[in-house]
Short mmCIF file of C-alpha atoms and ligand atoms in Angstrom, two decimals:
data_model
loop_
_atom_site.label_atom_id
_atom_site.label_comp_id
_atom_site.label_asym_id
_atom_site.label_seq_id
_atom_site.Cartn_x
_atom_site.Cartn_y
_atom_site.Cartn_z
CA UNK F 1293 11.87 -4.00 6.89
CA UNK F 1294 14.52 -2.03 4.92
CA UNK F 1295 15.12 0.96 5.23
CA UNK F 1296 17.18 3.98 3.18
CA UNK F 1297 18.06 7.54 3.95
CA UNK F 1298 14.16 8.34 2.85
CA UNK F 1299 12.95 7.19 6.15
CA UNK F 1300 13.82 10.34 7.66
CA UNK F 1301 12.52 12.52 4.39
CA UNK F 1302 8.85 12.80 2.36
CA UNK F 1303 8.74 12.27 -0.84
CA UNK F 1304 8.70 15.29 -2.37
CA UNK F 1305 7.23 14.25 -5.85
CA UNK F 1306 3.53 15.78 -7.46
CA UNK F 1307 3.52 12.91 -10.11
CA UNK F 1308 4.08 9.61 -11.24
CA UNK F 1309 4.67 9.47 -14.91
CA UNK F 1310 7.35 6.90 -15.27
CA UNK F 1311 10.80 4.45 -13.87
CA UNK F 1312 12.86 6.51 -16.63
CA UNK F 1313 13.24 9.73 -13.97
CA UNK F 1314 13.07 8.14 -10.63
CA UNK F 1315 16.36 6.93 -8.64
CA UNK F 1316 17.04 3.41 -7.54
CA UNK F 1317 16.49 5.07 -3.80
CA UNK F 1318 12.74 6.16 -4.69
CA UNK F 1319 12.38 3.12 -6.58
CA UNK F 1320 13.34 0.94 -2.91
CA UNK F 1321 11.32 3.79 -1.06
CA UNK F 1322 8.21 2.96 -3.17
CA UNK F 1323 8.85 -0.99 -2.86
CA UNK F 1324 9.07 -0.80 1.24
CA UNK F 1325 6.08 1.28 1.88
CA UNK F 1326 4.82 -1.55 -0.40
CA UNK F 1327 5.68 -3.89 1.83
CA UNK F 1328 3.92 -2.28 4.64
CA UNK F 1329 0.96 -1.65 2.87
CA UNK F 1330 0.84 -5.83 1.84
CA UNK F 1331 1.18 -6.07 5.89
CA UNK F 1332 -2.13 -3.98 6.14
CA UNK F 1333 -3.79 -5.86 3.61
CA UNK F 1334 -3.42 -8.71 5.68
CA UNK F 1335 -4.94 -7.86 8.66
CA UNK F 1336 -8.90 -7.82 9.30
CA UNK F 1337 -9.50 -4.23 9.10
CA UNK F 1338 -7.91 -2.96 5.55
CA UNK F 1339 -8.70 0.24 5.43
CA UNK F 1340 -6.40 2.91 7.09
CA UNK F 1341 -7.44 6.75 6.83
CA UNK F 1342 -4.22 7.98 5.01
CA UNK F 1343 -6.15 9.98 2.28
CA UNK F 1344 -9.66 10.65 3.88
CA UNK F 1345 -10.91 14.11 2.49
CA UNK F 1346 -8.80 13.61 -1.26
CA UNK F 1347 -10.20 12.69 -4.53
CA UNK F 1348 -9.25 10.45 -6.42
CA UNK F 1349 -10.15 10.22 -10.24
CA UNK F 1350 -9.01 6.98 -12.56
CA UNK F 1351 -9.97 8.28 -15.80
CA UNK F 1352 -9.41 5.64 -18.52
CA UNK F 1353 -9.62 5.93 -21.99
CA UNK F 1354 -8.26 2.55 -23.12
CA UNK F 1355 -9.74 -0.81 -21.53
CA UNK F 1356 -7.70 -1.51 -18.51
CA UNK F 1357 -8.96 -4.62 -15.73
CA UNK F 1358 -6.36 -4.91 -13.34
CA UNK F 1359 -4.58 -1.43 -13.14
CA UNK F 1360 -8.34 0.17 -12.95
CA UNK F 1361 -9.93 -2.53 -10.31
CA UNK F 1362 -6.50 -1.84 -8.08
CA UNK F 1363 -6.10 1.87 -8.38
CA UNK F 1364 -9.84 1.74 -7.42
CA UNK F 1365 -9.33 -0.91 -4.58
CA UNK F 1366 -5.88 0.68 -3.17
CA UNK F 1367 -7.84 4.68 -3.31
CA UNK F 1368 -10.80 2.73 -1.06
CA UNK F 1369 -8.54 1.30 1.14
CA UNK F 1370 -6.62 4.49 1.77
CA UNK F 1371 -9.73 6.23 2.53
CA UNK F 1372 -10.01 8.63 -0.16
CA UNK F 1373 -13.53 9.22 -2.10
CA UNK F 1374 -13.19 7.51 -5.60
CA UNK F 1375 -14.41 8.44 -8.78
CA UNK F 1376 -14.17 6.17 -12.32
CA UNK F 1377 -14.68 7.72 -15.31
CA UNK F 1378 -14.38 5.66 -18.85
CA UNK F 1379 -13.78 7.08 -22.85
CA UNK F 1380 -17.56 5.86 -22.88
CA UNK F 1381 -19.34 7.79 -20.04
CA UNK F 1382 -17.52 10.85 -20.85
CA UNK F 1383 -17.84 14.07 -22.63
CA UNK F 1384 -14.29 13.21 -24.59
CA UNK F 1385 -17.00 10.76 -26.73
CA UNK F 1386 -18.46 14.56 -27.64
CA UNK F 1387 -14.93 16.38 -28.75
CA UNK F 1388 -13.96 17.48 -25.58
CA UNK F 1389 -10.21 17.60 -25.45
CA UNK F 1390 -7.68 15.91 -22.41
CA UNK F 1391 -6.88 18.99 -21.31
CA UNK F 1392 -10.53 20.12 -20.79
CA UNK F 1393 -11.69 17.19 -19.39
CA UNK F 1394 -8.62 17.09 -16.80
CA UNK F 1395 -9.42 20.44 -16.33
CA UNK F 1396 -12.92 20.16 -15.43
CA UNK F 1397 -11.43 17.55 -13.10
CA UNK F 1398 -9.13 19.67 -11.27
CA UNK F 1399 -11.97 22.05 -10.42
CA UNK F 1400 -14.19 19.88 -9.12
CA UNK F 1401 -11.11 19.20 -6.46
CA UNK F 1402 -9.37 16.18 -7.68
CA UNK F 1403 -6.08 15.64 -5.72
CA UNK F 1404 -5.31 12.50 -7.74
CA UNK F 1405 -6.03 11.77 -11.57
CA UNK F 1406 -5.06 8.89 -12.37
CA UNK F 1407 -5.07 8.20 -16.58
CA UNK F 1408 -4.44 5.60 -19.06
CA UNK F 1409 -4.35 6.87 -22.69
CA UNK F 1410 -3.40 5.48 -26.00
CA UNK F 1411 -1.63 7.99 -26.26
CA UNK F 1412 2.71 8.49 -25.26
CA UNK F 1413 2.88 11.36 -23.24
CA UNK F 1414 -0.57 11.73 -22.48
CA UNK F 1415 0.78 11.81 -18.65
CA UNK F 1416 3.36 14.34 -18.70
CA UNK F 1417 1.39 16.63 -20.46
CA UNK F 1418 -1.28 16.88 -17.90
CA UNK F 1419 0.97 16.92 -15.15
CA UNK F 1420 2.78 19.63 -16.52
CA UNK F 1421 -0.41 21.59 -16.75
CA UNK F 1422 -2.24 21.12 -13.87
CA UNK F 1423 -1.96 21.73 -10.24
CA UNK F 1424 -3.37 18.12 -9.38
CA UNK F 1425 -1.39 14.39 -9.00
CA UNK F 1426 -0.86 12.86 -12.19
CA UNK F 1427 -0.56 8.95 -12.18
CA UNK F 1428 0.37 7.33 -15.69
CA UNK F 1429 -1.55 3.91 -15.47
CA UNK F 1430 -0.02 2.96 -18.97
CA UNK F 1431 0.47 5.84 -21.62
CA UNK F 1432 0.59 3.88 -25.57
CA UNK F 1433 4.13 2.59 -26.05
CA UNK F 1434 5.47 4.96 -23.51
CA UNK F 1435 5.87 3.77 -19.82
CA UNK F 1436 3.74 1.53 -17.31
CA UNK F 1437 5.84 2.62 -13.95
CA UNK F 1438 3.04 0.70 -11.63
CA UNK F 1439 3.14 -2.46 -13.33
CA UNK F 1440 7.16 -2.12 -13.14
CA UNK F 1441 6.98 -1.53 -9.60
CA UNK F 1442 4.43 -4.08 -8.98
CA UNK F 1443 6.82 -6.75 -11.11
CA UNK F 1444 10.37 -6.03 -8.88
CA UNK F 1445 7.73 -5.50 -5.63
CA UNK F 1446 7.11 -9.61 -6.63
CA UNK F 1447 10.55 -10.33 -7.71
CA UNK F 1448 11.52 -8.97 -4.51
CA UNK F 1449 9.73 -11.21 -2.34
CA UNK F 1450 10.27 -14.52 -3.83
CA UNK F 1451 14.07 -13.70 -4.77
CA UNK F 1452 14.82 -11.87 -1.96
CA UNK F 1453 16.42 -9.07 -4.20
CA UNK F 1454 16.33 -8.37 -7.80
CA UNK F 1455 20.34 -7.25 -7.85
CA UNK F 1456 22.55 -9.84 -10.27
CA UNK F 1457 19.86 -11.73 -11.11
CA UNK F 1458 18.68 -12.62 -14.93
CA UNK F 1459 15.64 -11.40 -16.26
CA UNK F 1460 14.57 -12.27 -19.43
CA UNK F 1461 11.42 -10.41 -20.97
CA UNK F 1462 10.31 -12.50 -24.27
CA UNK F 1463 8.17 -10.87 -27.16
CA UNK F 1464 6.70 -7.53 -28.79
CA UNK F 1465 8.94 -5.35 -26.54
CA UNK F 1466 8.79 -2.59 -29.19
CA UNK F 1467 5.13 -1.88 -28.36
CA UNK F 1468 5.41 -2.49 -25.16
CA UNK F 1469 5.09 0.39 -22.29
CA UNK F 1470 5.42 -2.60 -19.56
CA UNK F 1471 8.95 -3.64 -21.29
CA UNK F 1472 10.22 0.26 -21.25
CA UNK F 1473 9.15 0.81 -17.31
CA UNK F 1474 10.76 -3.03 -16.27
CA UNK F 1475 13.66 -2.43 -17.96
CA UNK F 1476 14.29 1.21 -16.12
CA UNK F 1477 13.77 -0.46 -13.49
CA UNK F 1478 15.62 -3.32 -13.07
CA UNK F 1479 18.84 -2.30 -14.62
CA UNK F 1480 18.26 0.65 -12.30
CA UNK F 1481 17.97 -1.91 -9.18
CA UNK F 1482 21.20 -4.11 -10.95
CA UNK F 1483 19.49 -7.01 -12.60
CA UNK F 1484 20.56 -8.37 -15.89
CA UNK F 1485 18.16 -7.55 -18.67
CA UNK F 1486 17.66 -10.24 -21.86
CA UNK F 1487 14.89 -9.51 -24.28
CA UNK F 1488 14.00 -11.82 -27.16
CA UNK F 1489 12.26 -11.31 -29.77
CA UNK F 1490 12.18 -11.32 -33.90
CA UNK F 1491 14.01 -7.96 -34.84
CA UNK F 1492 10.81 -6.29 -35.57
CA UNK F 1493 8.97 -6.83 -32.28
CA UNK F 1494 13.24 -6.44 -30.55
CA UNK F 1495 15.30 -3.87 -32.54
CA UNK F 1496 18.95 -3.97 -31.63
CA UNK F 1497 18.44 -0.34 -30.42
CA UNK F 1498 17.15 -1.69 -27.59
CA UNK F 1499 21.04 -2.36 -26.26
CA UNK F 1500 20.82 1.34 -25.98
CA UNK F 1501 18.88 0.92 -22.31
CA UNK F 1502 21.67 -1.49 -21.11
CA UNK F 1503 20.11 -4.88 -22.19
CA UNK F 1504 21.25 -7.54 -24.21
CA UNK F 1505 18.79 -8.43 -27.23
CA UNK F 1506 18.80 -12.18 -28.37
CA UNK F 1507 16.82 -14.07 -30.86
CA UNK F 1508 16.99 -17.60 -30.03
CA UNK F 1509 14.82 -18.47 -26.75
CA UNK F 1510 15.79 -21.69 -26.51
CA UNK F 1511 19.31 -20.60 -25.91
CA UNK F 1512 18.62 -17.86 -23.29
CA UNK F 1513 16.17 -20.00 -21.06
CA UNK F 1514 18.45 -22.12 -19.56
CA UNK F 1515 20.06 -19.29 -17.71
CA UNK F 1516 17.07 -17.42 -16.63
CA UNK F 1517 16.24 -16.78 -13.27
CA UNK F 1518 12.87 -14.90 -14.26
CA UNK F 1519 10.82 -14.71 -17.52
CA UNK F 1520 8.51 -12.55 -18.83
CA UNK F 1521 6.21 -13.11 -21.50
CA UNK F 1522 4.21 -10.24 -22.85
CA UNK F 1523 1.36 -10.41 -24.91
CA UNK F 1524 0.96 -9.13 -29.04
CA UNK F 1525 0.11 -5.64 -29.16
CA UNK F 1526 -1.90 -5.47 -32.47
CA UNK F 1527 -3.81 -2.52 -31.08
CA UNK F 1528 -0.45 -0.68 -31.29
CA UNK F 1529 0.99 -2.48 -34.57
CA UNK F 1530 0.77 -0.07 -37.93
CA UNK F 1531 1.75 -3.49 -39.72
CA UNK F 1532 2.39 -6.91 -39.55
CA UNK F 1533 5.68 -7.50 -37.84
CA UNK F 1534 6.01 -11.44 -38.35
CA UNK F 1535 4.68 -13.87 -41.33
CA UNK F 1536 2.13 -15.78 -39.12
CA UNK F 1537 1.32 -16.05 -35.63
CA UNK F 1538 2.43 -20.14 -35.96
CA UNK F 1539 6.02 -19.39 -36.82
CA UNK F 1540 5.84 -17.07 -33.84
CA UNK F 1541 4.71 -19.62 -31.49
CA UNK F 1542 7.45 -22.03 -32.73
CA UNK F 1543 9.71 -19.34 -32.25
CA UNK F 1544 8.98 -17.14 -28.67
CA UNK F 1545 6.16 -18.55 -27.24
CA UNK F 1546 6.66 -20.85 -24.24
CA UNK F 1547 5.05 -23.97 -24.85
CA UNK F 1548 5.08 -26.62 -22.55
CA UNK F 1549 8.02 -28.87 -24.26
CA UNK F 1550 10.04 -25.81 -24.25
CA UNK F 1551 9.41 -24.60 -20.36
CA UNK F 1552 11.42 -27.77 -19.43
CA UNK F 1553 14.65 -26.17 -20.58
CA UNK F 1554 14.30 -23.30 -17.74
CA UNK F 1555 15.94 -23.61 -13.85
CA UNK F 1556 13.53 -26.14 -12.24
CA UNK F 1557 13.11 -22.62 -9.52
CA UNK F 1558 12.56 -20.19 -12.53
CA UNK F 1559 10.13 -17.39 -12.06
CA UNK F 1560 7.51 -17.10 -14.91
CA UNK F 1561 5.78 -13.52 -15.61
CA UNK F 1562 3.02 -12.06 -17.31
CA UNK F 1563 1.44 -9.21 -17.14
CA UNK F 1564 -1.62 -9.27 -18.41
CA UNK F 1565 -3.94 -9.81 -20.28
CA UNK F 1566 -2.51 -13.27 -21.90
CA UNK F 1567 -3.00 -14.57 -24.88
CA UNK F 1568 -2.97 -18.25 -23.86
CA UNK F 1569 -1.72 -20.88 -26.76
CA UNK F 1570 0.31 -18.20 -28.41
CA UNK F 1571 3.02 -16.58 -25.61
CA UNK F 1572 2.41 -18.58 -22.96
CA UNK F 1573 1.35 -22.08 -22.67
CA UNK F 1574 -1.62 -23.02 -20.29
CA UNK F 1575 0.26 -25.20 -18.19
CA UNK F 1576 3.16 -22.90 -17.67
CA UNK F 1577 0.93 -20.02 -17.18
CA UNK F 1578 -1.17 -22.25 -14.39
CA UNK F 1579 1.80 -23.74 -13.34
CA UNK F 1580 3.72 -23.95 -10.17
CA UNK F 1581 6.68 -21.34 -10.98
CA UNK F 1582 4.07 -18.84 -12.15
CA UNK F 1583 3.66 -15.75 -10.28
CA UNK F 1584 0.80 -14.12 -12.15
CA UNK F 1585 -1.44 -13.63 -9.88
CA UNK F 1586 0.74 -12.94 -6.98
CA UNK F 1587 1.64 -9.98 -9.29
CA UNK F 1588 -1.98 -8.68 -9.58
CA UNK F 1589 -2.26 -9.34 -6.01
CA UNK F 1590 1.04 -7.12 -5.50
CA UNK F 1591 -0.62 -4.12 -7.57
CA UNK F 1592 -3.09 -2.90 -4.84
CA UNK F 1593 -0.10 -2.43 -1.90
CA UNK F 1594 2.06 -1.00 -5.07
CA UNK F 1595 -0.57 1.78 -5.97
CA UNK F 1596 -1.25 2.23 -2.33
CA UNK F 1597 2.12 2.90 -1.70
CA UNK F 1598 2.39 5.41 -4.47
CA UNK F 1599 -0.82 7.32 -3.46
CA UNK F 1600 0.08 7.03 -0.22
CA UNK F 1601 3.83 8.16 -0.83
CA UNK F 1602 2.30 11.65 -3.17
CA UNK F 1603 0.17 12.53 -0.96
CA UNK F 1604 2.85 13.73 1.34
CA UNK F 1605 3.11 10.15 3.23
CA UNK F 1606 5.84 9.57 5.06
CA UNK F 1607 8.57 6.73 4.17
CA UNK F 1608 7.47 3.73 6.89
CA UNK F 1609 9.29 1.79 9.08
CA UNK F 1610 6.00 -0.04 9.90
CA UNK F 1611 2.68 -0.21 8.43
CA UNK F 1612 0.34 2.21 9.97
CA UNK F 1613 -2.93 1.45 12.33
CA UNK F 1614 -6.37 2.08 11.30
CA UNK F 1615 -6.30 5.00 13.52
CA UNK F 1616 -3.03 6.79 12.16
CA UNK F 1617 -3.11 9.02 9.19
N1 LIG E 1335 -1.26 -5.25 -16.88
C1 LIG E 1335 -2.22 -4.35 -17.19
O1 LIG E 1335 -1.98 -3.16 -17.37
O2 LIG E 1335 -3.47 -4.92 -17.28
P1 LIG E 1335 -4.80 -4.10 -17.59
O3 LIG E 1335 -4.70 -3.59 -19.00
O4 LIG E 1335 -5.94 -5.06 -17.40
O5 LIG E 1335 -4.87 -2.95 -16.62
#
């Protein structure tokens, strides 16, 4: 197990709202209580009582499978009593605003509120507002610091570390909240960053975050240790950003034919949901360098860790028992 100067320390943090603010020390704090947590989840009792007594709240108001399921799953296994609230079931569908609903929240004792929101922002304005944890699960364009954590937490174990290695994240990074929070974290942890894309899904102000921006895949996959495909955000898009989605297969998606030009030991990515035939090719997605659903698997000891961590947890040198808490 590694360990850092936070062994000794709590985490002192109320909220989770992105990568961009946290160190590369917190970042390796949250990945090793990970790790224990994974340990836990292992063994034949699951549950430990870390948060017995808090609430926890997931309120979502965009669609969400994995990030909701786990949040739910890793609040359960920590003990805590669990609440799941959709846009559809609540009184938001009647004109109540955010605020008021998060407020209503708070006073029915929520310690944790976790939210996903079309909206950038959406996150930091509740947590600078209310007295309870904020968790962004994915706020519009904005930041995704779970699924971030969750990607290096599975980089991690199958690379050993992420430092000096190549990472190359592949399509509509503009729109893309899970791009923003990888690449904070990775260059923060000292990977390489490539992103490819056409140079309306991958504007060259992207370079500004300390990444190199490249158009032709076929020339950047030979080098790649990881890649990442992510999905076509038409939700987000105000307009079409390429001439047909055909000419953007031929381009950036990663068919079969062109998989073969990667490291035989390449990692391949995705976070979810995919769009199979158009980023990512069946077989590559099903295939034997893909690490998909080891990184769904990953998210439940990731958002344990970070509930865990919040709550006033302490940094972990081991996993705990199902008596500790
Ligand atoms: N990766 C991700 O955020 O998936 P969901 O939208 O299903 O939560």
């Amino acid at each position: 197990m590694r360990c850092s100067f936070f062994d000794i320390m709590n985490w002192t943090r109320k909220d989770l709202v992105g990568i961009r603010g946290l160190s590369a020390e917190e970042i390796q704090l949250l990945l090793d209580t990970a790790a224990s947590f994974k340990s836990i989840l292992g063994r034949s009792i699951k549950k430990v009582p870390s948060l017995r007594g808090r609430t926890v709240v997931n309120l979502f108001i965009e669609p969400s499978t994995r990030t909701r399921i786990s949040f739910e799953l890793a609040a359960q296994r920590l003990s805590a009593d669990v609440i799941s609230i959709s846009k559809e079931s609540s009184s938001i569908q009647k004109g109540e605003t955010l605020k008021d609903t998060a407020l209503n929240l708070q006073a029915l004792n929520a310690d944790f509120i976790i939210l996903r929101h079309t909206a950038a922002g959406s996150a930091q304005f509740l947590a600078e507002r209310l007295q309870s944890s904020i968790i962004n699960a994915g706020d519009g364009s904005h930041e995704h610091p779970t699924q971030a954590l969750l990607d290096t937490f599975t980089l991690r174990e199958n690379l050993g570390s992420v430092e000096g290695k190549h990472v190359v994240i592949v399509g509509d990074i503009l729109y893309s909240r899970v791009a923003r929070s990888n690449i904070w974290a990775l260059t923060k942890l000292g990977a390489r960053v490539t992103l490819v894309g056409p140079s309306t899904l991958v504007p060259d102000m992207f370079k500004q975050m300390g990444v190199e921006v490249r158009r032709d895949l076929d020339a950047v996959l030979p080098d790649a240790d990881v890649v990442n495909l992510l999905r076509i955000q038409h939700e987000r898009q105000q307009k079409t950003m390429f001439p047909s989605l055909g000419e953007y297969i031929a381009l950036f998606g990663l068919t079969a034919s062109r998989f073969k030009k990667c490291k035989e030991n390449v990692l391949i990515m995705h976070p979810g949901p995919m769009n199979r035939g158009v980023e990512i090719a069946s077989e590559v997605a099903d295939g034997k360098n893909s690490v998909v659903l080891e990184q769904v698997t990953n998210g439940l000891a990731v958002r344990m860790a970070v509930l865990y961590l919040l709550s006033g947890g302490t940094a972990m040198t081991d996993a705990p028992s199902p008596g500790d808490s």
